[in-house]
C-alpha atoms as a printed R data frame, in Angstrom:
    type eleno elety resid chain resno       x       y       z
1   ATOM     1    CA   MET     A     1  -8.702  12.844  10.349
2   ATOM     2    CA   SER     A     2  -5.811  12.026   8.799
3   ATOM     3    CA   LYS     A     3  -4.640  12.223   5.221
4   ATOM     4    CA   VAL     A     4  -5.508   8.628   3.397
5   ATOM     5    CA   TYR     A     5  -3.334   7.731   0.646
6   ATOM     6    CA   THR     A     6  -3.059   4.212  -1.440
7   ATOM     7    CA   GLY     A     7  -0.028   3.147  -2.858
8   ATOM     8    CA   ALA     A     8   1.410   0.234  -4.952
9   ATOM     9    CA   SER     A     9   3.929  -1.146  -7.625
10  ATOM    10    CA   MET     A    10   1.967  -0.963 -10.750
11  ATOM    11    CA   SER     A    11   2.683  -2.303 -14.000
12  ATOM    12    CA   LEU     A    12   2.406   0.136 -17.242
13  ATOM    13    CA   ASP     A    13  -0.773  -1.568 -17.917
14  ATOM    14    CA   GLY     A    14  -1.936  -0.970 -14.501
15  ATOM    15    CA   TYR     A    15  -2.176  -4.634 -12.454
16  ATOM    16    CA   ILE     A    16  -0.537  -4.776  -9.133
17  ATOM    17    CA   ALA     A    17  -0.231  -8.506  -9.686
18  ATOM    18    CA   GLY     A    18  -0.424 -10.710 -12.284
19  ATOM    19    CA   PRO     A    19  -2.392 -13.695 -13.394
20  ATOM    20    CA   GLY     A    20  -2.431 -16.114 -10.315
21  ATOM    21    CA   GLU     A    21  -1.107 -13.781  -7.803
22  ATOM    22    CA   SER     A    22   1.948 -13.620 -10.260
23  ATOM    23    CA   GLY     A    23   4.612 -10.859 -11.559
24  ATOM    24    CA   PHE     A    24   5.930  -9.507  -7.944
25  ATOM    25    CA   ASP     A    25   9.342 -10.441  -9.002
26  ATOM    26    CA   HIS     A    26   9.237  -7.291 -11.606
27  ATOM    27    CA   LEU     A    27   6.784  -5.459  -9.607
28  ATOM    28    CA   PHE     A    28   9.118  -5.397  -6.582
29  ATOM    29    CA   GLU     A    29  12.502  -5.309  -8.510
30  ATOM    30    CA   TRP     A    30  13.139  -2.042  -7.376
31  ATOM    31    CA   TYR     A    31  13.250  -2.669  -3.914
32  ATOM    32    CA   PHE     A    32  16.248  -4.945  -4.402
33  ATOM    33    CA   ASN     A    33  18.280  -3.352  -7.152
34  ATOM    34    CA   GLY     A    34  20.537  -0.648  -5.519
35  ATOM    35    CA   ASP     A    35  23.381  -0.058  -2.880
36  ATOM    36    CA   VAL     A    36  21.475   1.589  -0.299
37  ATOM    37    CA   GLU     A    37  20.478  -0.606   2.568
38  ATOM    38    CA   VAL     A    38  16.871  -0.059   4.520
39  ATOM    39    CA   PRO     A    39  16.141  -2.465   6.963
40  ATOM    40    CA   THR     A    40  12.821  -3.681   7.736
41  ATOM    41    CA   ALA     A    41  10.836  -4.912  10.803
42  ATOM    42    CA   SER     A    42  11.332  -8.387   9.270
43  ATOM    43    CA   ASP     A    43  14.661 -10.238   8.341
44  ATOM    44    CA   MET     A    44  14.581  -8.085   5.003
45  ATOM    45    CA   THR     A    45  16.484  -5.163   4.153
46  ATOM    46    CA   PHE     A    46  15.946  -3.518   1.374
47  ATOM    47    CA   LYS     A    47  18.452  -2.521  -1.672
48  ATOM    48    CA   LEU     A    48  17.406   0.344  -3.230
49  ATOM    49    CA   SER     A    49  18.907   2.928  -5.707
50  ATOM    50    CA   GLN     A    50  19.256   6.459  -3.616
51  ATOM    51    CA   PRO     A    51  16.288   8.153  -4.895
52  ATOM    52    CA   SER     A    52  14.093   5.423  -4.173
53  ATOM    53    CA   ALA     A    53  15.584   5.158  -0.935
54  ATOM    54    CA   ASP     A    54  15.052   8.595   0.150
55  ATOM    55    CA   TYR     A    55  11.140   8.507  -1.329
56  ATOM    56    CA   LEU     A    56  10.866   5.103   0.470
57  ATOM    57    CA   THR     A    57  12.089   6.240   3.595
58  ATOM    58    CA   GLY     A    58  10.093   9.647   3.475
59  ATOM    59    CA   TYR     A    59   6.656   8.016   3.035
60  ATOM    60    CA   ILE     A    60   7.681   5.877   5.897
61  ATOM    61    CA   SER     A    61   8.230   8.351   8.388
62  ATOM    62    CA   GLN     A    62   5.139   9.803   7.990
63  ATOM    63    CA   THR     A    63   2.953   7.044   7.654
64  ATOM    64    CA   GLY     A    64   1.118   6.184  11.165
65  ATOM    65    CA   SER     A    65  -0.790   3.161  10.643
66  ATOM    66    CA   LEU     A    66  -1.962   0.884   7.433
67  ATOM    67    CA   VAL     A    67  -5.332  -0.541   6.289
68  ATOM    68    CA   VAL     A    68  -5.482  -4.017   4.399
69  ATOM    69    CA   GLY     A    69  -8.318  -6.573   3.783
70  ATOM    70    CA   ARG     A    70  -8.283  -9.990   4.972
71  ATOM    71    CA   ARG     A    71  -7.311 -11.384   1.631
72  ATOM    72    CA   LEU     A    72  -4.105  -9.936   1.728
73  ATOM    73    CA   PHE     A    73  -3.264 -10.636   5.260
74  ATOM    74    CA   ASP     A    74  -4.073 -14.264   4.646
75  ATOM    75    CA   LEU     A    75  -1.822 -14.253   1.716
76  ATOM    76    CA   VAL     A    76   1.355 -13.024   3.790
77  ATOM    77    CA   LYS     A    77   0.645 -14.897   6.918
78  ATOM    78    CA   GLY     A    78  -0.021 -11.778   8.806
79  ATOM    79    CA   TRP     A    79   3.702 -11.298   7.667
80  ATOM    80    CA   GLY     A    80   4.780 -13.070  10.574
81  ATOM    81    CA   GLY     A    81   3.412 -10.975  13.292
82  ATOM    82    CA   ARG     A    82   4.455  -7.510  11.951
83  ATOM    83    CA   HIS     A    83   4.236  -5.644   9.248
84  ATOM    84    CA   PRO     A    84   7.969  -4.976   7.227
85  ATOM    85    CA   LEU     A    85   6.995  -0.783   7.572
86  ATOM    86    CA   ASP     A    86   6.693  -1.370  11.348
87  ATOM    87    CA   ARG     A    87   3.141  -0.189  11.282
88  ATOM    88    CA   THR     A    88   0.179  -0.749  13.139
89  ATOM    89    CA   VAL     A    89  -1.990  -2.394  10.646
90  ATOM    90    CA   VAL     A    90  -6.225  -2.702  10.376
91  ATOM    91    CA   VAL     A    91  -7.367  -5.453   8.936
92  ATOM    92    CA   LEU     A    92 -10.967  -4.983   7.107
93  ATOM    93    CA   THR     A    93 -12.427  -8.774   7.912
94  ATOM    94    CA   HIS     A    94 -15.787 -10.353   8.172
95  ATOM    95    CA   SER     A    95 -14.162 -12.132  11.339
96  ATOM    96    CA   VAL     A    96 -11.317 -12.025  13.231
97  ATOM    97    CA   PRO     A    97  -9.164 -14.955  12.296
98  ATOM    98    CA   GLU     A    98  -8.797 -17.716  14.591
99  ATOM    99    CA   GLY     A    99  -5.440 -17.438  16.925
100 ATOM   100    CA   TRP     A   100  -5.078 -13.535  16.726
101 ATOM   101    CA   ALA     A   101  -6.563 -11.311  19.151
102 ATOM   102    CA   PRO     A   102  -8.983  -8.517  18.298
103 ATOM   103    CA   ALA     A   103  -6.503  -5.879  18.847
104 ATOM   104    CA   ASP     A   104  -2.713  -5.349  19.771
105 ATOM   105    CA   GLU     A   105  -0.028  -3.466  18.993
106 ATOM   106    CA   ASN     A   106   0.641  -5.136  15.764
107 ATOM   107    CA   PHE     A   107  -3.061  -5.776  14.194
108 ATOM   108    CA   VAL     A   108  -6.375  -4.385  14.865
109 ATOM   109    CA   PHE     A   109  -9.377  -6.040  12.990
110 ATOM   110    CA   VAL     A   110 -12.409  -4.140  12.138
111 ATOM   111    CA   THR     A   111 -15.557  -5.761  10.982
112 ATOM   112    CA   GLU     A   112 -18.191  -2.757  10.706
113 ATOM   113    CA   GLY     A   113 -16.687  -2.243   6.946
114 ATOM   114    CA   ILE     A   114 -14.511   0.568   5.547
115 ATOM   115    CA   GLU     A   115 -15.075   3.486   7.320
116 ATOM   116    CA   ALA     A   116 -14.587   2.445  10.554
117 ATOM   117    CA   ALA     A   117 -11.498   0.454   9.604
118 ATOM   118    CA   VAL     A   118 -10.516   3.757   8.145
119 ATOM   119    CA   ALA     A   119 -11.660   5.454  11.569
120 ATOM   120    CA   LYS     A   120  -9.511   3.491  13.485
121 ATOM   121    CA   ALA     A   121  -6.279   3.554  11.308
122 ATOM   122    CA   ALA     A   122  -6.842   7.272  11.694
123 ATOM   123    CA   GLU     A   123  -6.994   7.089  15.245
124 ATOM   124    CA   ILE     A   124  -3.927   4.880  15.609
125 ATOM   125    CA   ALA     A   125  -1.811   7.133  13.091
126 ATOM   126    CA   GLY     A   126  -2.533  10.571  15.039
127 ATOM   127    CA   ASP     A   127  -1.064  13.540  12.990
128 ATOM   128    CA   GLN     A   128   0.668  10.943  10.286
129 ATOM   129    CA   VAL     A   129  -1.024   9.937   7.275
130 ATOM   130    CA   VAL     A   130  -2.983   6.621   6.700
131 ATOM   131    CA   GLY     A   131  -2.186   4.499   3.812
132 ATOM   132    CA   VAL     A   132  -4.557   1.375   2.670
133 ATOM   133    CA   ASN     A   133  -3.894  -1.118   0.305
134 ATOM   134    CA   GLY     A   134  -4.289  -1.320  -3.135
135 ATOM   135    CA   GLY     A   135  -6.988  -3.037  -5.222
136 ATOM   136    CA   THR     A   136 -10.568  -3.702  -3.240
137 ATOM   137    CA   ILE     A   137  -9.383  -1.692  -0.130
138 ATOM   138    CA   ALA     A   138  -8.106   1.407  -2.162
139 ATOM   139    CA   ARG     A   139 -11.451   0.851  -4.321
140 ATOM   140    CA   GLN     A   140 -13.770   1.017  -1.434
141 ATOM   141    CA   CYS     A   141 -12.001   4.015   0.203
142 ATOM   142    CA   LEU     A   142 -12.457   5.931  -3.111
143 ATOM   143    CA   ASP     A   143 -16.190   5.116  -3.547
144 ATOM   144    CA   ALA     A   144 -16.686   6.100  -0.128
145 ATOM   145    CA   GLY     A   145 -14.752   9.649  -0.832
146 ATOM   146    CA   LEU     A   146 -12.048   8.696   2.079
147 ATOM   147    CA   LEU     A   147  -8.836   8.545  -0.504
148 ATOM   148    CA   ASP     A   148  -6.957  11.845  -0.687
149 ATOM   149    CA   GLU     A   149  -3.848  10.869  -2.692
150 ATOM   150    CA   VAL     A   150  -2.744   7.796  -4.904
151 ATOM   151    CA   TRP     A   151   0.995   6.972  -4.930
152 ATOM   152    CA   VAL     A   152   2.086   4.826  -8.037
153 ATOM   153    CA   ASP     A   153   5.420   3.136  -8.358
154 ATOM   154    CA   LEU     A   154   5.206   2.490 -11.882
155 ATOM   155    CA   VAL     A   155   7.473  -0.360 -13.189
156 ATOM   156    CA   PRO     A   156   8.416  -1.145 -17.043
157 ATOM   157    CA   VAL     A   157   6.490  -4.183 -17.545
158 ATOM   158    CA   LEU     A   158   3.658  -5.393 -19.209
159 ATOM   159    CA   LEU     A   159   1.754  -7.885 -17.070
160 ATOM   160    CA   GLY     A   160  -1.179  -8.758 -19.685
161 ATOM   161    CA   SER     A   161  -3.963  -9.297 -16.635
162 ATOM   162    CA   GLY     A   162  -3.945  -9.769 -13.352
163 ATOM   163    CA   THR     A   163  -5.462  -7.989 -10.051
164 ATOM   164    CA   PRO     A   164  -5.658  -3.945 -11.086
165 ATOM   165    CA   PHE     A   165  -4.750  -1.071  -8.865
166 ATOM   166    CA   PHE     A   166  -8.466  -0.149  -9.177
167 ATOM   167    CA   GLU     A   167 -11.223  -2.024 -10.768
168 ATOM   168    CA   GLN     A   168 -14.919  -1.674 -10.957
169 ATOM   169    CA   LEU     A   169 -15.295   1.748  -9.741
170 ATOM   170    CA   GLY     A   170 -18.669   3.074  -8.574
171 ATOM   171    CA   THR     A   171 -17.605   6.725  -8.642
172 ATOM   172    CA   ALA     A   172 -15.712   6.652 -12.235
173 ATOM   173    CA   PRO     A   173 -14.654   8.896 -13.580
174 ATOM   174    CA   VAL     A   174 -12.649  10.103 -10.939
175 ATOM   175    CA   LEU     A   175  -9.873  13.251 -11.412
176 ATOM   176    CA   LEU     A   176  -6.359  13.421 -10.019
177 ATOM   177    CA   ASP     A   177  -4.248  16.553 -10.012
178 ATOM   178    CA   GLY     A   178  -0.740  16.111 -10.566
179 ATOM   179    CA   PRO     A   179   1.438  14.068 -10.562
180 ATOM   180    CA   VAL     A   180   2.105  16.337  -7.540
181 ATOM   181    CA   SER     A   181   5.560  14.435  -7.425
182 ATOM   182    CA   ILE     A   182   8.015  12.545  -9.478
183 ATOM   183    CA   VAL     A   183  11.095  10.650  -8.461
184 ATOM   184    CA   PRO     A   184  12.513   8.540 -11.030
185 ATOM   185    CA   GLY     A   185  14.499   5.450  -9.493
186 ATOM   186    CA   ASP     A   186  15.869   2.375 -11.157
187 ATOM   187    CA   ARG     A   187  13.459   0.329 -12.787
188 ATOM   188    CA   VAL     A   188  10.643   2.618 -11.063
189 ATOM   189    CA   THR     A   189   8.888   5.899 -11.356
190 ATOM   190    CA   HIS     A   190   7.399   6.960  -7.822
191 ATOM   191    CA   LEU     A   191   4.335   9.106  -8.852
192 ATOM   192    CA   ARG     A   192   2.060  10.948  -6.658
193 ATOM   193    CA   TYR     A   193  -1.474  12.213  -7.260
194 ATOM   194    CA   GLN     A   194  -4.320  13.879  -5.268
195 ATOM   195    CA   VAL     A   195  -7.779  12.895  -5.291
196 ATOM   196    CA   ARG     A   196  -9.723  16.252  -6.691
197 ATOM   197    CA   LYS     A   197 -12.650  16.357  -4.319
């Protein structure tokens, strides 16, 4: 099966979103504070520092599919029909949203649980890796023994509260090896850890 990773921009105090879905201007500042343009599948173009651009394009090139939960899918309104990273997204949900096909080249909706969602994403990814969203989806993957790596874009901000990268782990403590990679960017440090199995 494909390698499965989770990755997110995270505050120094461990949050991937601040109170009331806030703080994204700080967490994602590194996407827009450089001179290197990286186009996306949407109308947005990232402007990154060179180290962050190399990091981002490297992980995009090895990612074959993504897994997200229904909450994020609804929050971003399905990214307007196509994820900015131009990868097929497997959405774990209790039901297919109204107006959406159960599966197409952009989105596949899975209702049978995290194992089925990751298996479908691995099938789509082929010999590439599967990226899973932080928060609830990452926790479910970790608890199910499906997660191989944790990628953290560590941002120098303290949000105080909000949505943690990992919360209420059923398998804690979880040991990680590394960091196996450290890339210092502008207002971000990109870290990669392997989940000890």
